[in-house]
Coordinates of C-alpha atoms and ligand atoms in Angstrom, one line a residue:
X18 CA 3.6 -168.8 -42.3
X19 CA 2.8 -169.9 -38.7
X20 CA -1.0 -170.0 -39.2
X21 CA -1.1 -172.5 -42.2
X22 CA 1.3 -174.8 -40.3
X23 CA -1.0 -174.7 -37.3
X24 CA -4.0 -175.4 -39.5
X25 CA -2.2 -178.4 -41.1
X26 CA -1.3 -179.7 -37.6
X27 CA -4.9 -179.3 -36.5
X28 CA -6.2 -181.2 -39.6
X29 CA -3.8 -184.1 -39.0
X30 CA -4.8 -184.2 -35.3
X31 CA -8.5 -184.3 -36.3
X32 CA -8.0 -187.2 -38.7
X33 CA -6.0 -189.0 -36.0
X34 CA -8.8 -188.5 -33.5
X35 CA -11.3 -189.9 -36.0
X36 CA -9.2 -193.0 -36.8
X37 CA -8.5 -194.0 -33.2
X38 CA -11.6 -192.9 -31.3
X39 CA -14.3 -195.5 -31.7
X40 CA -16.9 -192.8 -30.9
X41 CA -15.7 -190.1 -33.3
X42 CA -18.4 -189.1 -35.8
X43 CA -15.8 -187.9 -38.3
X44 CA -16.1 -190.9 -40.6
X45 CA -19.9 -191.2 -40.4
X46 CA -22.4 -191.5 -37.5
X47 CA -21.6 -194.0 -34.7
X48 CA -23.8 -195.5 -32.1
X49 CA -22.0 -195.5 -28.8
X50 CA -24.7 -195.0 -26.1
X51 CA -28.4 -195.6 -25.5
X52 CA -30.7 -193.1 -23.8
X53 CA -29.0 -191.7 -20.6
X54 CA -32.2 -191.2 -18.7
X55 CA -33.4 -194.8 -18.4
X56 CA -31.7 -197.8 -16.6
X57 CA -31.4 -199.8 -19.8
X58 CA -28.3 -201.7 -20.9
X59 CA -27.2 -203.2 -24.2
X60 CA -24.9 -206.3 -24.3
X61 CA -22.5 -206.8 -27.2
X62 CA -20.0 -209.6 -27.8
X63 CA -17.1 -209.2 -30.3
X64 CA -14.7 -211.5 -32.2
X65 CA -16.7 -214.8 -32.1
X66 CA -18.0 -217.2 -32.7
X67 CA -15.9 -219.5 -30.6
X68 CA -17.8 -222.4 -29.2
X69 CA -16.1 -222.6 -25.8
X70 CA -17.4 -219.1 -25.0
X71 CA -20.2 -218.5 -27.4
X72 CA -22.2 -221.6 -26.5
X73 CA -22.4 -221.0 -22.7
X74 CA -23.1 -217.3 -23.4
X75 CA -26.1 -218.3 -25.5
X76 CA -27.3 -220.6 -22.8
X77 CA -27.1 -217.9 -20.2
X78 CA -28.8 -215.4 -22.4
X79 CA -31.6 -217.8 -23.1
X80 CA -32.3 -218.8 -19.5
X81 CA -32.2 -215.1 -18.5
X82 CA -34.3 -214.1 -21.6
X83 CA -31.8 -211.4 -22.6
X84 CA -31.1 -210.2 -26.1
X85 CA -27.6 -209.3 -27.3
X86 CA -25.7 -208.3 -30.3
X87 CA -22.8 -210.4 -31.6
X88 CA -20.2 -208.8 -33.9
X89 CA -18.9 -211.8 -35.7
X90 CA -15.6 -212.3 -37.6
X91 CA -16.1 -213.9 -41.0
X92 CA -13.2 -216.3 -40.7
X93 CA -14.6 -217.5 -37.3
X94 CA -18.1 -217.8 -38.7
X95 CA -16.7 -220.1 -41.5
X96 CA -14.8 -222.1 -39.0
X97 CA -17.8 -222.6 -36.6
X98 CA -20.9 -222.4 -38.8
X99 CA -23.2 -224.3 -36.4
X100 CA -22.4 -221.9 -33.6
X101 CA -22.8 -218.9 -35.9
X102 CA -26.2 -220.2 -37.0
X103 CA -27.2 -220.8 -33.3
X104 CA -26.5 -217.2 -32.5
X105 CA -28.7 -216.0 -35.4
X106 CA -31.5 -218.6 -34.7
X107 CA -31.7 -217.4 -31.0
X108 CA -32.7 -214.0 -32.4
X109 CA -29.6 -212.1 -31.4
X110 CA -28.4 -209.3 -33.6
X111 CA -25.6 -210.4 -36.0
X112 CA -23.2 -207.7 -36.9
X113 CA -20.2 -207.6 -39.2
X114 CA -16.8 -207.3 -37.5
X115 CA -14.8 -207.9 -40.7
X116 CA -13.5 -211.0 -42.3
X117 CA -10.1 -211.4 -40.5
X118 CA -10.1 -208.6 -37.9
X119 CA -7.4 -206.4 -39.6
X120 CA -7.1 -202.9 -38.3
X121 CA -8.9 -200.9 -41.1
X122 CA -7.6 -197.4 -40.5
X123 CA -4.2 -198.2 -42.2
X124 CA -5.7 -200.1 -45.2
X125 CA -6.6 -198.6 -48.6
X126 CA -10.0 -199.0 -50.3
X127 CA -9.2 -202.5 -51.7
X128 CA -8.1 -204.0 -48.3
X129 CA -11.1 -202.4 -46.6
X130 CA -13.4 -203.7 -49.2
X131 CA -12.0 -207.3 -48.8
X132 CA -12.5 -207.1 -45.0
X133 CA -15.9 -205.5 -44.9
X134 CA -17.6 -207.0 -47.9
X135 CA -15.8 -210.4 -47.2
X136 CA -17.2 -210.4 -43.6
X137 CA -20.7 -209.4 -45.0
X138 CA -20.7 -212.4 -47.4
X139 CA -19.4 -214.8 -44.7
X140 CA -22.2 -213.9 -42.4
X141 CA -24.8 -213.9 -45.1
X142 CA -23.8 -217.3 -46.6
X143 CA -23.5 -219.1 -43.2
X144 CA -26.4 -217.6 -41.2
X145 CA -28.7 -216.6 -44.1
X146 CA -29.1 -213.1 -42.5
X147 CA -28.1 -209.8 -44.0
X148 CA -26.1 -207.9 -41.4
X149 CA -27.3 -204.4 -40.7
X150 CA -24.7 -203.4 -38.1
X151 CA -21.0 -203.0 -38.3
X152 CA -18.3 -202.6 -35.7
X153 CA -14.7 -201.8 -36.8
X154 CA -11.9 -203.9 -35.1
X155 CA -10.7 -201.8 -32.2
X156 CA -13.1 -199.1 -33.5
X157 CA -10.4 -197.9 -35.9
X158 CA -11.8 -196.3 -39.1
X159 CA -10.9 -193.9 -41.9
X160 CA -12.9 -192.2 -44.7
X161 CA -13.1 -195.4 -46.8
X162 CA -14.6 -197.3 -44.0
X163 CA -17.3 -194.7 -43.5
X164 CA -18.1 -194.6 -47.2
X165 CA -18.4 -198.4 -47.5
X166 CA -20.5 -198.6 -44.3
X167 CA -22.9 -196.2 -45.9
X168 CA -23.0 -198.2 -49.2
X169 CA -23.7 -201.5 -47.3
X170 CA -26.5 -199.6 -45.3
X171 CA -24.8 -200.3 -42.0
X172 CA -25.4 -198.7 -38.7
X173 CA -21.9 -198.4 -37.3
X174 CA -21.8 -199.3 -33.6
X175 CA -19.1 -198.5 -31.0
X176 CA -19.5 -199.0 -27.3
X177 CA -19.8 -197.1 -24.0
X178 CA -17.3 -199.2 -22.1
X179 CA -15.3 -202.3 -22.3
X180 CA -13.5 -204.1 -19.5
X181 CA -10.4 -205.6 -21.1
X182 CA -11.8 -209.1 -20.9
X183 CA -9.5 -210.0 -23.8
X184 CA -6.6 -209.8 -21.4
X185 CA -8.2 -212.8 -19.7
X186 CA -8.7 -211.7 -16.2
X187 CA -10.6 -214.1 -13.9
X188 CA -14.4 -214.2 -14.3
X189 CA -14.9 -212.5 -10.9
X190 CA -12.7 -209.6 -12.0
X191 CA -14.6 -209.2 -15.3
X192 CA -17.8 -209.2 -13.3
X193 CA -16.4 -206.6 -10.9
X194 CA -15.2 -204.3 -13.7
X195 CA -18.6 -204.3 -15.4
X196 CA -20.5 -203.6 -12.1
X197 CA -18.2 -200.7 -11.4
X198 CA -19.0 -199.0 -14.8
X199 CA -22.7 -199.6 -15.1
X200 CA -24.5 -196.5 -16.3
X201 CA -27.9 -195.8 -17.8
X202 CA -27.9 -196.5 -21.6
X203 CA -24.5 -198.2 -21.7
X204 CA -23.6 -200.3 -24.6
X205 CA -21.3 -202.9 -23.0
X206 CA -18.4 -204.5 -24.9
X207 CA -17.4 -208.1 -24.1
X208 CA -15.7 -210.8 -26.1
X209 CA -16.6 -214.4 -27.0
X210 CA -13.6 -214.8 -29.4
X211 CA -10.1 -213.4 -30.2
X212 CA -9.6 -210.9 -33.0
X213 CA -5.9 -211.8 -33.2
X214 CA -6.8 -215.5 -33.7
X215 CA -9.8 -215.5 -36.1
X216 CA -9.2 -219.2 -36.9
X217 CA -9.6 -220.1 -33.2
X218 CA -6.5 -222.3 -33.0
X219 CA -4.7 -220.4 -30.2
X220 CA -5.7 -221.4 -26.7
X221 CA -5.1 -217.8 -25.5
X222 CA -8.2 -216.9 -27.6
X223 CA -10.4 -218.7 -25.1
X224 CA -13.0 -216.4 -23.6
X225 CA -14.7 -218.8 -21.3
X226 CA -13.9 -216.5 -18.3
X227 CA -16.2 -213.9 -20.0
X228 CA -18.9 -216.6 -20.4
X229 CA -18.4 -217.6 -16.7
X230 CA -18.8 -213.9 -15.7
X231 CA -22.0 -213.3 -17.5
X232 CA -24.5 -214.8 -15.0
X233 CA -23.0 -212.6 -12.3
X234 CA -23.0 -209.5 -14.6
X235 CA -26.7 -210.0 -15.3
X236 CA -27.5 -210.5 -11.6
X237 CA -25.6 -207.4 -10.6
X238 CA -27.3 -205.3 -13.2
X239 CA -30.7 -206.5 -12.3
X240 CA -30.0 -205.9 -8.6
X241 CA -29.1 -202.3 -9.5
X242 CA -32.5 -201.9 -11.3
X243 CA -31.2 -202.2 -14.9
X244 CA -32.9 -204.0 -17.8
X245 CA -31.2 -205.4 -20.9
X246 CA -32.7 -204.3 -24.2
X247 CA -31.9 -205.2 -27.8
X248 CA -29.3 -203.0 -29.5
X249 CA -31.7 -203.0 -32.5
X250 CA -33.9 -200.7 -30.4
X251 CA -31.3 -198.0 -30.9
X252 CA -31.0 -198.3 -34.7
X253 CA -32.5 -195.7 -37.0
Ligands
ZN315 ZN1 -12.7 -207.2 -32.3

């Protein structure tokens, strides 16, 4: 009787790993890294739009001529339509990051559908673009998430590293953390909004320190011989 018990334990462990590891391929393919042999980087911003951070980030990206991907929360898109449209109009990739940023791994099919299809509609109706990429809040997924992502024809995107900028360290600290972790092919996770505050009413959701860190992050990366490329280069 010991063997079946061990097997059951292993199965539970595997599903747990799939749910919590943003890079796990268990619930469908996930993009977490670009080519490791070239000094290329891919910038991604989650949880926006939130004008206090998104707008200065767009200005920095424009003056540095750098593409990025923004994984937008539907509720924030509906609250800040001009900023959402500006992100799209600048040519950055617009990805679905659900409607209200609920953790999907504990939801059933109906809840997951409301979050993923709801976010898809919010983005489409406000920006006029059909999102092609999806990033689960915190990277948490389950089999329903994988199935629906396939049906919506999404490429599911994770990240190579984040720097906990959501904890609101000072801009210099955010910059230092990114510099310390730069590596060829990295998909970098930063935040221009707050997933716990999709309506944008809580001042703790302000990510202007991330926006203030961005020019230094770009300068450090370029000094180290890196180039920023569009995430869409990595899509199938
Ligand atoms: Zn998020």
